[in-house]
One Martini backbone bead per residue (centre of mass of N, CA, C, O) as a GRO file, in nm:
protein
  284
    1UNK     BB    1  14.019   9.772   9.853
    2UNK     BB    2  13.811   9.976   9.917
    3UNK     BB    3  13.430  10.026   9.877
    4UNK     BB    4  13.370  10.291   9.922
    5UNK     BB    5  13.538  10.473   9.679
    6UNK     BB    6  13.354  10.369   9.486
    7UNK     BB    7  13.128  10.421   9.539
    8UNK     BB    8  13.112  10.737   9.555
    9UNK     BB    9  13.212  10.789   9.288
   10UNK     BB   10  12.989  10.647   9.142
   11UNK     BB   11  12.798  10.863   9.184
   12UNK     BB   12  12.893  11.080   9.086
   13UNK     BB   13  12.895  11.030   8.792
   14UNK     BB   14  12.608  11.010   8.798
   15UNK     BB   15  12.546  11.309   8.914
   16UNK     BB   16  12.736  11.417   8.635
   17UNK     BB   17  12.592  11.288   8.395
   18UNK     BB   18  12.291  11.413   8.485
   19UNK     BB   19  12.357  11.738   8.511
   20UNK     BB   20  12.565  11.798   8.265
   21UNK     BB   21  12.551  11.585   8.001
   22UNK     BB   22  12.218  11.564   8.047
   23UNK     BB   23  12.211  11.852   7.974
   24UNK     BB   24  12.377  11.907   7.686
   25UNK     BB   25  12.227  11.727   7.510
   26UNK     BB   26  11.939  11.868   7.537
   27UNK     BB   27  12.047  12.155   7.470
   28UNK     BB   28  12.301  12.091   7.227
   29UNK     BB   29  12.156  11.883   7.071
   30UNK     BB   30  11.857  11.753   7.082
   31UNK     BB   31  11.619  12.004   7.200
   32UNK     BB   32  11.465  12.010   7.374
   33UNK     BB   33  11.113  11.993   7.484
   34UNK     BB   34  10.840  12.082   7.705
   35UNK     BB   35  10.569  12.141   7.442
   36UNK     BB   36  10.619  11.844   7.296
   37UNK     BB   37  10.429  11.625   7.148
   38UNK     BB   38  10.399  11.314   7.161
   39UNK     BB   39  10.270  11.022   7.047
   40UNK     BB   40  10.093  10.979   7.314
   41UNK     BB   41   9.892  11.221   7.239
   42UNK     BB   42   9.892  11.229   6.882
   43UNK     BB   43   9.853  10.880   6.894
   44UNK     BB   44   9.593  10.801   7.076
   45UNK     BB   45   9.458  10.424   7.096
   46UNK     BB   46   9.540  10.248   7.405
   47UNK     BB   47   9.805  10.055   7.302
   48UNK     BB   48  10.024  10.243   7.126
   49UNK     BB   49   9.974  10.492   7.259
   50UNK     BB   50   9.984  10.609   7.599
   51UNK     BB   51   9.944  10.807   7.845
   52UNK     BB   52  10.162  10.841   8.146
   53UNK     BB   53  10.337  10.832   8.402
   54UNK     BB   54  10.646  10.919   8.441
   55UNK     BB   55  10.690  10.699   8.644
   56UNK     BB   56  10.626  10.465   8.457
   57UNK     BB   57  10.776  10.507   8.247
   58UNK     BB   58  11.077  10.499   8.391
   59UNK     BB   59  11.024  10.209   8.518
   60UNK     BB   60  11.008  10.091   8.204
   61UNK     BB   61  11.287  10.206   8.088
   62UNK     BB   62  11.469  10.102   8.255
   63UNK     BB   63  11.429   9.822   8.320
   64UNK     BB   64  11.530   9.778   8.004
   65UNK     BB   65  11.784   9.878   8.055
   66UNK     BB   66  11.813   9.664   8.305
   67UNK     BB   67  11.953   9.395   8.231
   68UNK     BB   68  12.161   9.147   8.169
   69UNK     BB   69  12.406   9.278   8.010
   70UNK     BB   70  12.467   9.525   8.262
   71UNK     BB   71  12.509   9.239   8.478
   72UNK     BB   72  12.693   9.093   8.317
   73UNK     BB   73  12.889   9.293   8.162
   74UNK     BB   74  13.110   9.275   8.479
   75UNK     BB   75  13.134   8.988   8.529
   76UNK     BB   76  13.298   8.963   8.357
   77UNK     BB   77  13.525   9.217   8.354
   78UNK     BB   78  13.633   9.103   8.653
   79UNK     BB   79  13.854   8.929   8.493
   80UNK     BB   80  14.054   9.234   8.474
   81UNK     BB   81  13.909   9.363   8.686
   82UNK     BB   82  13.807   9.659   8.888
   83UNK     BB   83  13.851   9.871   8.712
   84UNK     BB   84  13.682   9.713   8.446
   85UNK     BB   85  13.389   9.749   8.580
   86UNK     BB   86  13.397   9.983   8.677
   87UNK     BB   87  13.376  10.176   8.418
   88UNK     BB   88  13.201  10.063   8.230
   89UNK     BB   89  13.017  10.160   8.428
   90UNK     BB   90  13.016  10.451   8.437
   91UNK     BB   91  13.099  10.562   8.203
   92UNK     BB   92  12.986  10.412   7.973
   93UNK     BB   93  12.675  10.504   8.049
   94UNK     BB   94  12.728  10.783   8.025
   95UNK     BB   95  12.901  10.761   7.700
   96UNK     BB   96  12.668  10.480   7.555
   97UNK     BB   97  12.425  10.431   7.707
   98UNK     BB   98  12.271  10.652   7.761
   99UNK     BB   99  12.273  10.844   7.563
  100UNK     BB  100  12.165  10.595   7.320
  101UNK     BB  101  11.889  10.587   7.483
  102UNK     BB  102  11.822  10.897   7.470
  103UNK     BB  103  11.817  10.907   7.170
  104UNK     BB  104  11.695  10.714   7.083
  105UNK     BB  105  11.409  10.837   7.220
  106UNK     BB  106  11.378  11.097   7.080
  107UNK     BB  107  11.341  10.969   6.775
  108UNK     BB  108  11.116  10.853   6.811
  109UNK     BB  109  10.922  11.125   6.942
  110UNK     BB  110  10.978  11.288   6.674
  111UNK     BB  111  10.903  10.988   6.540
  112UNK     BB  112  10.580  10.864   6.605
  113UNK     BB  113  10.717  10.590   6.715
  114UNK     BB  114  10.953  10.509   6.566
  115UNK     BB  115  11.164  10.276   6.519
  116UNK     BB  116  11.502  10.253   6.387
  117UNK     BB  117  11.408  10.010   6.142
  118UNK     BB  118  11.206  10.298   5.991
  119UNK     BB  119  11.386  10.493   6.044
  120UNK     BB  120  11.527  10.475   5.849
  121UNK     BB  121  11.419  10.447   5.581
  122UNK     BB  122  11.506  10.788   5.520
  123UNK     BB  123  11.877  10.782   5.522
  124UNK     BB  124  11.925  10.490   5.378
  125UNK     BB  125  11.699  10.322   5.222
  126UNK     BB  126  11.511  10.048   5.170
  127UNK     BB  127  11.751   9.882   5.140
  128UNK     BB  128  11.873   9.986   5.387
  129UNK     BB  129  11.650   9.896   5.582
  130UNK     BB  130  11.601   9.594   5.531
  131UNK     BB  131  11.863   9.500   5.610
  132UNK     BB  132  11.901   9.603   5.886
  133UNK     BB  133  11.677   9.440   5.959
  134UNK     BB  134  11.733   9.276   5.910
  135UNK     BB  135  11.933   9.224   6.139
  136UNK     BB  136  11.794   9.379   6.359
  137UNK     BB  137  11.629   9.013   6.372
  138UNK     BB  138  11.937   8.876   6.463
  139UNK     BB  139  11.926   8.929   6.702
  140UNK     BB  140  11.680   8.962   6.842
  141UNK     BB  141  11.727   8.634   6.850
  142UNK     BB  142  11.989   8.612   7.035
  143UNK     BB  143  11.906   8.745   7.244
  144UNK     BB  144  11.624   8.568   7.262
  145UNK     BB  145  11.812   8.333   7.344
  146UNK     BB  146  11.987   8.343   7.542
  147UNK     BB  147  11.761   8.423   7.754
  148UNK     BB  148  11.662   8.204   7.766
  149UNK     BB  149  11.910   8.026   7.920
  150UNK     BB  150  11.930   8.148   8.111
  151UNK     BB  151  11.585   8.132   8.230
  152UNK     BB  152  11.624   7.833   8.251
  153UNK     BB  153  11.868   7.763   8.428
  154UNK     BB  154  11.722   7.908   8.669
  155UNK     BB  155  11.462   7.690   8.689
  156UNK     BB  156  11.613   7.488   8.740
  157UNK     BB  157  11.835   7.496   8.973
  158UNK     BB  158  11.601   7.753   9.084
  159UNK     BB  159  11.272   7.646   9.177
  160UNK     BB  160  11.207   7.910   9.353
  161UNK     BB  161  11.185   8.028   9.076
  162UNK     BB  162  10.923   7.984   8.986
  163UNK     BB  163  10.708   8.201   9.092
  164UNK     BB  164  10.843   8.478   9.099
  165UNK     BB  165  10.868   8.482   8.806
  166UNK     BB  166  10.571   8.381   8.708
  167UNK     BB  167  10.373   8.596   8.931
  168UNK     BB  168  10.466   8.858   8.820
  169UNK     BB  169  10.341   8.844   8.609
  170UNK     BB  170   9.981   8.868   8.737
  171UNK     BB  171  10.063   9.141   8.876
  172UNK     BB  172  10.097   9.315   8.632
  173UNK     BB  173   9.796   9.310   8.582
  174UNK     BB  174   9.682   9.434   8.843
  175UNK     BB  175   9.823   9.695   8.797
  176UNK     BB  176   9.706   9.804   8.482
  177UNK     BB  177   9.406   9.771   8.558
  178UNK     BB  178   9.445   9.978   8.823
  179UNK     BB  179   9.600  10.276   8.649
  180UNK     BB  180   9.407  10.206   8.368
  181UNK     BB  181   9.113  10.153   8.495
  182UNK     BB  182   9.050  10.233   8.712
  183UNK     BB  183   9.202  10.498   8.940
  184UNK     BB  184   9.450  10.429   9.094
  185UNK     BB  185   9.700  10.487   9.345
  186UNK     BB  186  10.038  10.469   9.258
  187UNK     BB  187  10.094  10.410   9.581
  188UNK     BB  188   9.939  10.216   9.644
  189UNK     BB  189  10.016  10.041   9.385
  190UNK     BB  190  10.247   9.982   9.474
  191UNK     BB  191  10.309   9.833   9.756
  192UNK     BB  192  10.169   9.602   9.670
  193UNK     BB  193  10.319   9.485   9.444
  194UNK     BB  194  10.595   9.499   9.637
  195UNK     BB  195  10.479   9.322   9.782
  196UNK     BB  196  10.403   9.036   9.641
  197UNK     BB  197  10.698   9.008   9.485
  198UNK     BB  198  10.783   8.921   9.788
  199UNK     BB  199  10.558   8.724   9.891
  200UNK     BB  200  10.645   8.540   9.615
  201UNK     BB  201  10.913   8.446   9.755
  202UNK     BB  202  10.837   8.321   9.974
  203UNK     BB  203  10.637   8.100   9.844
  204UNK     BB  204  10.913   7.988   9.664
  205UNK     BB  205  11.055   7.834   9.917
  206UNK     BB  206  10.820   7.678  10.008
  207UNK     BB  207  10.770   7.649   9.692
  208UNK     BB  208  10.889   7.404   9.458
  209UNK     BB  209  10.943   7.372   9.064
  210UNK     BB  210  10.992   7.057   8.968
  211UNK     BB  211  11.027   6.944   8.704
  212UNK     BB  212  10.973   6.633   8.491
  213UNK     BB  213  11.125   6.374   8.363
  214UNK     BB  214  10.909   6.438   8.177
  215UNK     BB  215  10.699   6.701   7.969
  216UNK     BB  216  10.494   6.631   7.729
  217UNK     BB  217  10.743   6.499   7.655
  218UNK     BB  218  10.991   6.692   7.747
  219UNK     BB  219  11.205   6.865   7.838
  220UNK     BB  220  11.213   7.123   8.115
  221UNK     BB  221  11.386   7.279   7.852
  222UNK     BB  222  11.222   7.281   7.642
  223UNK     BB  223  10.937   7.365   7.831
  224UNK     BB  224  11.053   7.657   7.890
  225UNK     BB  225  11.106   7.815   7.639
  226UNK     BB  226  10.873   7.738   7.485
  227UNK     BB  227  10.707   7.999   7.733
  228UNK     BB  228  10.898   8.219   7.684
  229UNK     BB  229  10.747   8.280   7.420
  230UNK     BB  230  10.521   8.282   7.446
  231UNK     BB  231  10.523   8.504   7.669
  232UNK     BB  232  10.685   8.694   7.405
  233UNK     BB  233  10.420   8.710   7.237
  234UNK     BB  234  10.194   8.800   7.382
  235UNK     BB  235  10.366   9.037   7.494
  236UNK     BB  236  10.364   9.203   7.188
  237UNK     BB  237  10.055   9.205   7.185
  238UNK     BB  238   9.975   9.324   7.395
  239UNK     BB  239   9.941   9.633   7.497
  240UNK     BB  240  10.171   9.835   7.726
  241UNK     BB  241   9.984   9.811   7.973
  242UNK     BB  242   9.870   9.586   8.077
  243UNK     BB  243  10.233   9.442   8.107
  244UNK     BB  244  10.496   9.555   8.019
  245UNK     BB  245  10.484   9.850   8.148
  246UNK     BB  246  10.412   9.703   8.482
  247UNK     BB  247  10.642   9.522   8.521
  248UNK     BB  248  10.887   9.686   8.513
  249UNK     BB  249  10.789   9.894   8.697
  250UNK     BB  250  10.784   9.742   8.953
  251UNK     BB  251  11.060   9.556   8.886
  252UNK     BB  252  11.165   9.838   8.956
  253UNK     BB  253  11.151   9.963   9.221
  254UNK     BB  254  11.268   9.675   9.325
  255UNK     BB  255  11.563   9.739   9.189
  256UNK     BB  256  11.588   9.960   9.433
  257UNK     BB  257  11.506   9.797   9.686
  258UNK     BB  258  11.846   9.686   9.633
  259UNK     BB  259  11.996   9.945   9.575
  260UNK     BB  260  11.952  10.053   9.851
  261UNK     BB  261  12.065   9.766  10.011
  262UNK     BB  262  12.320   9.750   9.876
  263UNK     BB  263  12.447  10.048   9.975
  264UNK     BB  264  12.415  10.053  10.274
  265UNK     BB  265  12.557   9.790  10.290
  266UNK     BB  266  12.832   9.936  10.252
  267UNK     BB  267  12.839  10.160  10.376
  268UNK     BB  268  12.813   9.960  10.721
  269UNK     BB  269  13.110   9.803  10.571
  270UNK     BB  270  13.325   9.838  10.415
  271UNK     BB  271  13.433   9.668  10.211
  272UNK     BB  272  13.636   9.445  10.011
  273UNK     BB  273  13.870   9.430   9.713
  274UNK     BB  274  13.907   9.062   9.611
  275UNK     BB  275  13.994   9.241   9.319
  276UNK     BB  276  14.192   9.312   9.104
  277UNK     BB  277  14.288   9.580   8.942
  278UNK     BB  278  14.458   9.390   8.753
  279UNK     BB  279  14.440   9.118   8.548
  280UNK     BB  280  14.708   8.921   8.415
  281UNK     BB  281  14.553   8.585   8.441
  282UNK     BB  282  14.361   8.502   8.215
  283UNK     BB  283  14.207   8.244   8.127
  284UNK     BB  284  14.164   8.129   7.807
   0.00000   0.00000   0.00000
């Protein structure tokens, strides 16, 4: 099976989802209104409610949803063949993931930026909302733990990734200051930020970081997990424009560069898909 038709069909499905299905959801289901004042403007406080450039906001949400699950999911789905993986990526994105995320953003924006957990109390009562928050906490705990283990393994198995991974935090902090505090041109900041990210990759290749064992009385695995949890805690407490938003935006641009290279490579080489369409020999 040649990969080129799959690429073209996949892009056509995404285009149809954006031009047709999202328009249907926006007009008929969510009834979007361009004149609606969002919580960022209504409750502006410079911390959690901050009016944002639409490109930065889009990149922030794009990177937030393009996490480990959408990337690891198709890699796991291909165990059952390329057809389930292809359907997962295309139809799953349009009719499940995209619809879900659009609905969550809409519900939050229409309710002063509240999260789904806080918003649920209006419809299922205080007791039900408290139970819902407990479930959300446990699910997030599992997600964060899984992410920490995956990234910890990456930082140990690939020492060249340490500087690019942690250096991106410094780049994000500088991008946030440049955009919000110094009001620099977004295009210029974007070019400089992405260039810095790729420079960090070259630096990481030249200077791999392998931690001694033990370090501060801990194994490298324990040290990295604690460091990742501390980072997550600090990042969640900082104003959104300081770290989280610029980090997601600049990483989102980097993702699009990677996607552009990947799509171009497929168009030029038209590789053959070696996996079967349906795999019956599934591992036990």
